[in-house]
Amino acid sequence: MKRKHNILLILCILIMALISFSNAQDYTYSLEAKGSYTTSSKVFLHPEAADLFLRGKYLMLENIYGVGIDIRRKVDNSYLRIGFSIEYLEKTENYPATKTQDGFLAIPVELTGFFYIPITGKSFDIYMGAGVGLYFGERRYTFYNVKAKVVEKKAGAGIHVQSGVDYNFYERFALRTQVKFRDLQFQSTNQFTNPGDRQLDLKPFTSQINIDGMTLELGLVYYF
């Protein structure tokens, strides 16, 4: 008798688990809050220089972290979805030898088309995607504690590709992990306007930020 009760209990647990693993395909929208890690980026110091060597000179910045949101809509009767995302990335490094602090903030805004691979099972969804983006941001540069003010910003445009997996762990919730490759770039013009007692060049200087490293993302998804 005890064995039968145990078997019945196990069956009930399995049935409840199957019910709770609701397929994400049953919902039209998904909303994700996510964090990201990007391996590397470059700050080109003289992007408008006539000299090819000078134009290619850059400062490497690694290990960029960010946060963002992503909303996707299912295309009716298909494995396709359309997504819109916005992120906030920030990176700053201190260089004691030169008494400088250098970095940037970036705001990628991207539109993506997704194809969800039709596989058996309700717990996992695998997808691939590609799209376009607009990239806003600015360089943050300080020399001897004197900040170079941002006087002009120029947004950039680019493309990206990505793939990922959704793990539908409970009813309307899922964990999402994905990898993304993109060519994110924009320009920032800075100027020292209040140098104090420092002898600084007061002419504006333009930089180009290029965030082209691999991006890894992890997020929590809600379906509705």
C-alpha positions as a LaTeX table, in Angstrom:
\begin{tabular}{lrrr}
\hline
Residue & $x$ (\AA) & $y$ (\AA) & $z$ (\AA) \\
\hline
Met1 & 0.00 & 0.00 & 0.00 \\
Lys2 & 2.77 & 2.40 & 0.93 \\
Arg3 & 4.49 & 1.70 & $-2.38$ \\
Lys4 & 1.27 & 2.51 & $-4.29$ \\
His5 & 0.96 & 5.80 & $-2.41$ \\
Asn6 & 4.54 & 6.68 & $-3.32$ \\
Ile7 & 3.92 & 5.89 & $-6.99$ \\
Leu8 & 0.74 & 7.98 & $-6.96$ \\
Leu9 & 2.60 & 10.87 & $-5.33$ \\
Ile10 & 5.34 & 10.71 & $-7.94$ \\
Leu11 & 2.77 & 10.68 & $-10.77$ \\
Cys12 & 1.03 & 13.73 & $-9.30$ \\
Ile13 & 4.32 & 15.61 & $-9.07$ \\
Leu14 & 5.17 & 14.75 & $-12.68$ \\
Ile15 & 1.75 & 15.88 & $-13.91$ \\
Met16 & 2.03 & 19.18 & $-12.04$ \\
Ala17 & 5.52 & 19.71 & $-13.45$ \\
Leu18 & 4.32 & 19.11 & $-17.00$ \\
Ile19 & 1.48 & 21.57 & $-16.51$ \\
Ser20 & 3.79 & 24.21 & $-15.09$ \\
Phe21 & 6.23 & 23.98 & $-18.03$ \\
Ser22 & 3.94 & 25.93 & $-20.31$ \\
Asn23 & 5.25 & 26.41 & $-23.83$ \\
Ala24 & 6.40 & 29.92 & $-24.64$ \\
Gln25 & 4.80 & 29.52 & $-28.07$ \\
Asp26 & 1.38 & 29.87 & $-26.37$ \\
Tyr27 & 1.99 & 33.57 & $-25.63$ \\
Thr28 & 2.21 & 36.49 & $-28.03$ \\
Tyr29 & 4.69 & 38.71 & $-26.17$ \\
Ser30 & 7.77 & 38.30 & $-24.03$ \\
Leu31 & 9.51 & 40.90 & $-21.86$ \\
Glu32 & 13.08 & 40.38 & $-20.64$ \\
Ala33 & 15.27 & 42.15 & $-18.09$ \\
Lys34 & 18.90 & 41.25 & $-18.77$ \\
Gly35 & 22.51 & 41.80 & $-17.92$ \\
Ser36 & 25.36 & 41.65 & $-20.42$ \\
Tyr37 & 29.11 & 41.20 & $-20.65$ \\
Thr38 & 31.13 & 42.33 & $-23.69$ \\
Thr39 & 34.69 & 41.17 & $-24.12$ \\
Ser40 & 36.33 & 44.23 & $-25.70$ \\
Ser41 & 36.02 & 47.67 & $-27.28$ \\
Lys42 & 38.23 & 50.32 & $-28.89$ \\
Val43 & 38.39 & 54.10 & $-28.54$ \\
Phe44 & 39.89 & 55.52 & $-31.74$ \\
Leu45 & 41.70 & 58.68 & $-30.71$ \\
His46 & 42.06 & 60.38 & $-34.13$ \\
Pro47 & 39.33 & 58.99 & $-36.42$ \\
Glu48 & 39.37 & 62.04 & $-38.73$ \\
Ala49 & 43.16 & 62.27 & $-39.17$ \\
Ala50 & 44.55 & 62.29 & $-42.71$ \\
Asp51 & 47.46 & 60.07 & $-41.71$ \\
Leu52 & 46.47 & 56.39 & $-41.90$ \\
Phe53 & 48.67 & 55.35 & $-38.97$ \\
Leu54 & 47.34 & 58.12 & $-36.73$ \\
Arg55 & 43.75 & 57.36 & $-37.74$ \\
Gly56 & 44.16 & 53.73 & $-36.72$ \\
Lys57 & 45.53 & 54.51 & $-33.25$ \\
Tyr58 & 43.18 & 53.35 & $-30.49$ \\
Leu59 & 42.83 & 52.63 & $-26.79$ \\
Met60 & 41.65 & 49.12 & $-25.90$ \\
Leu61 & 39.00 & 48.76 & $-23.17$ \\
Glu62 & 37.93 & 45.29 & $-22.04$ \\
Asn63 & 35.28 & 43.68 & $-19.81$ \\
Ile64 & 32.27 & 45.93 & $-20.43$ \\
Tyr65 & 29.12 & 45.29 & $-18.38$ \\
Gly66 & 25.60 & 46.47 & $-19.11$ \\
Val67 & 21.88 & 46.10 & $-18.46$ \\
Gly68 & 18.88 & 46.24 & $-20.75$ \\
Ile69 & 15.34 & 45.25 & $-21.64$ \\
Asp70 & 14.06 & 43.24 & $-24.60$ \\
Ile71 & 10.47 & 42.87 & $-25.84$ \\
Arg72 & 9.45 & 40.39 & $-28.53$ \\
Arg73 & 6.23 & 39.71 & $-30.41$ \\
Lys74 & 5.31 & 36.43 & $-32.03$ \\
Val75 & 4.26 & 36.52 & $-35.69$ \\
Asp76 & 0.97 & 34.63 & $-35.92$ \\
Asn77 & 1.10 & 31.03 & $-37.16$ \\
Ser78 & 4.86 & 30.99 & $-37.62$ \\
Tyr79 & 8.16 & 30.45 & $-35.85$ \\
Leu80 & 9.11 & 34.09 & $-36.37$ \\
Arg81 & 9.27 & 36.92 & $-33.83$ \\
Ile82 & 10.09 & 40.60 & $-33.97$ \\
Gly83 & 12.11 & 42.11 & $-31.12$ \\
Phe84 & 13.04 & 45.56 & $-29.85$ \\
Ser85 & 15.75 & 46.10 & $-27.25$ \\
Ile86 & 17.54 & 48.93 & $-25.50$ \\
Glu87 & 20.70 & 48.63 & $-23.37$ \\
Tyr88 & 22.98 & 50.73 & $-21.22$ \\
Leu89 & 26.72 & 49.99 & $-21.30$ \\
Glu90 & 29.43 & 51.80 & $-19.35$ \\
Lys91 & 33.17 & 51.37 & $-19.02$ \\
Thr92 & 35.86 & 53.55 & $-17.39$ \\
Glu93 & 39.54 & 52.84 & $-16.73$ \\
Asn94 & 42.06 & 54.73 & $-14.59$ \\
Tyr95 & 45.62 & 55.23 & $-15.85$ \\
Pro96 & 47.75 & 56.50 & $-12.94$ \\
Ala97 & 50.91 & 56.76 & $-15.06$ \\
Thr98 & 49.34 & 59.42 & $-17.30$ \\
Lys99 & 46.95 & 60.87 & $-14.70$ \\
Thr100 & 44.00 & 60.12 & $-16.95$ \\
Gln101 & 40.62 & 58.44 & $-16.72$ \\
Asp102 & 39.12 & 57.23 & $-19.98$ \\
Gly103 & 35.98 & 55.41 & $-21.02$ \\
Phe104 & 32.50 & 55.74 & $-22.45$ \\
Leu105 & 28.82 & 55.13 & $-22.02$ \\
Ala106 & 26.78 & 53.59 & $-24.82$ \\
Ile107 & 23.07 & 53.10 & $-25.47$ \\
Pro108 & 22.34 & 50.51 & $-28.19$ \\
Val109 & 18.79 & 50.50 & $-29.60$ \\
Glu110 & 18.17 & 47.46 & $-31.79$ \\
Leu111 & 15.43 & 45.92 & $-33.95$ \\
Thr112 & 15.78 & 42.18 & $-34.53$ \\
Gly113 & 14.03 & 39.43 & $-36.44$ \\
Phe114 & 14.10 & 35.97 & $-34.81$ \\
Phe115 & 13.54 & 32.43 & $-36.06$ \\
Tyr116 & 12.64 & 29.93 & $-33.34$ \\
Ile117 & 13.79 & 26.44 & $-34.29$ \\
Pro118 & 10.87 & 23.96 & $-34.13$ \\
Ile119 & 11.96 & 21.24 & $-31.72$ \\
Thr120 & 10.06 & 18.72 & $-29.63$ \\
Gly121 & 9.53 & 19.68 & $-26.00$ \\
Lys122 & 8.17 & 22.58 & $-24.03$ \\
Ser123 & 11.02 & 23.36 & $-21.68$ \\
Phe124 & 13.50 & 24.82 & $-24.18$ \\
Asp125 & 13.25 & 27.24 & $-27.11$ \\
Ile126 & 16.27 & 27.72 & $-29.38$ \\
Tyr127 & 16.45 & 30.69 & $-31.73$ \\
Met128 & 18.61 & 32.67 & $-34.13$ \\
Gly129 & 18.31 & 36.34 & $-34.98$ \\
Ala130 & 19.70 & 39.23 & $-36.99$ \\
Gly131 & 18.90 & 42.91 & $-37.19$ \\
Val132 & 19.93 & 46.54 & $-37.26$ \\
Gly133 & 20.69 & 49.06 & $-34.55$ \\
Leu134 & 21.22 & 52.71 & $-33.71$ \\
Tyr135 & 24.00 & 53.40 & $-31.23$ \\
Phe136 & 24.19 & 56.47 & $-29.03$ \\
Gly137 & 26.86 & 57.40 & $-26.53$ \\
Glu138 & 29.72 & 59.60 & $-25.44$ \\
Arg139 & 33.35 & 59.42 & $-24.42$ \\
Arg140 & 34.23 & 60.19 & $-20.79$ \\
Tyr141 & 37.73 & 61.57 & $-20.51$ \\
Thr142 & 39.47 & 63.20 & $-17.54$ \\
Phe143 & 43.05 & 64.53 & $-17.36$ \\
Tyr144 & 44.56 & 65.54 & $-14.00$ \\
Asn145 & 41.02 & 65.60 & $-12.51$ \\
Val146 & 39.86 & 68.00 & $-15.24$ \\
Lys147 & 36.91 & 66.60 & $-17.16$ \\
Ala148 & 36.63 & 67.07 & $-20.92$ \\
Lys149 & 33.06 & 68.18 & $-21.56$ \\
Val150 & 31.05 & 66.50 & $-24.31$ \\
Val151 & 30.23 & 69.19 & $-26.89$ \\
Glu152 & 28.88 & 67.02 & $-29.72$ \\
Lys153 & 27.59 & 63.47 & $-30.23$ \\
Lys154 & 27.11 & 61.54 & $-33.46$ \\
Ala155 & 25.10 & 58.34 & $-33.38$ \\
Gly156 & 26.12 & 55.33 & $-35.44$ \\
Ala157 & 24.26 & 52.52 & $-37.17$ \\
Gly158 & 25.17 & 48.88 & $-37.59$ \\
Ile159 & 24.06 & 45.28 & $-37.87$ \\
His160 & 24.14 & 42.35 & $-35.47$ \\
Val161 & 23.59 & 38.58 & $-35.32$ \\
Gln162 & 22.73 & 36.51 & $-32.27$ \\
Ser163 & 21.51 & 33.15 & $-31.04$ \\
Gly164 & 20.20 & 31.90 & $-27.74$ \\
Val165 & 18.18 & 29.50 & $-25.63$ \\
Asp166 & 15.10 & 30.09 & $-23.46$ \\
Tyr167 & 14.58 & 27.69 & $-20.55$ \\
Asn168 & 10.90 & 27.81 & $-19.56$ \\
Phe169 & 11.19 & 26.86 & $-15.92$ \\
Tyr170 & 7.79 & 27.91 & $-14.52$ \\
Glu171 & 4.53 & 28.88 & $-16.21$ \\
Arg172 & 5.10 & 32.34 & $-17.75$ \\
Phe173 & 8.76 & 32.65 & $-16.73$ \\
Ala174 & 11.98 & 31.64 & $-18.46$ \\
Leu175 & 15.71 & 32.08 & $-18.22$ \\
Arg176 & 17.36 & 33.33 & $-21.41$ \\
Thr177 & 21.01 & 33.09 & $-22.37$ \\
Gln178 & 22.36 & 34.33 & $-25.67$ \\
Val179 & 25.49 & 35.32 & $-27.54$ \\
Lys180 & 25.63 & 38.37 & $-29.81$ \\
Phe181 & 28.07 & 39.79 & $-32.34$ \\
Arg182 & 27.70 & 43.38 & $-33.53$ \\
Asp183 & 29.60 & 46.34 & $-34.92$ \\
Leu184 & 28.61 & 49.06 & $-32.47$ \\
Gln185 & 30.16 & 52.47 & $-33.13$ \\
Phe186 & 29.53 & 56.17 & $-32.57$ \\
Gln187 & 31.48 & 59.43 & $-32.28$ \\
Ser188 & 31.96 & 61.85 & $-29.41$ \\
Thr189 & 33.55 & 65.31 & $-29.50$ \\
Asn190 & 34.98 & 66.53 & $-26.19$ \\
Gln191 & 36.61 & 69.77 & $-25.09$ \\
Phe192 & 38.36 & 71.11 & $-22.01$ \\
Thr193 & 36.38 & 74.23 & $-21.11$ \\
Asn194 & 37.54 & 74.86 & $-17.54$ \\
Pro195 & 41.20 & 73.78 & $-17.23$ \\
Gly196 & 41.88 & 75.69 & $-13.99$ \\
Asp197 & 45.62 & 76.09 & $-13.54$ \\
Arg198 & 46.44 & 73.31 & $-16.01$ \\
Gln199 & 47.98 & 74.09 & $-19.38$ \\
Leu200 & 45.58 & 72.13 & $-21.60$ \\
Asp201 & 44.70 & 72.30 & $-25.28$ \\
Leu202 & 41.26 & 73.91 & $-25.44$ \\
Lys203 & 40.49 & 72.75 & $-28.98$ \\
Pro204 & 37.66 & 70.20 & $-29.40$ \\
Phe205 & 38.81 & 66.65 & $-30.18$ \\
Thr206 & 36.75 & 63.87 & $-31.75$ \\
Ser207 & 36.89 & 60.19 & $-30.83$ \\
Gln208 & 35.19 & 57.12 & $-32.25$ \\
Ile209 & 34.07 & 54.32 & $-29.95$ \\
Asn210 & 33.80 & 50.85 & $-31.48$ \\
Ile211 & 32.36 & 48.04 & $-29.35$ \\
Asp212 & 32.97 & 44.96 & $-31.48$ \\
Gly213 & 33.70 & 42.22 & $-28.97$ \\
Met214 & 31.55 & 39.18 & $-28.30$ \\
Thr215 & 28.55 & 39.89 & $-26.05$ \\
Leu216 & 27.11 & 37.34 & $-23.61$ \\
Glu217 & 23.70 & 37.97 & $-22.06$ \\
Leu218 & 21.64 & 36.42 & $-19.28$ \\
Gly219 & 18.10 & 37.48 & $-18.47$ \\
Leu220 & 14.74 & 36.71 & $-16.89$ \\
Val221 & 11.80 & 36.51 & $-19.30$ \\
Tyr222 & 8.08 & 36.99 & $-18.67$ \\
Tyr223 & 5.56 & 35.82 & $-21.28$ \\
Phe224 & 2.18 & 37.46 & $-21.74$ \\
\hline
\end{tabular}
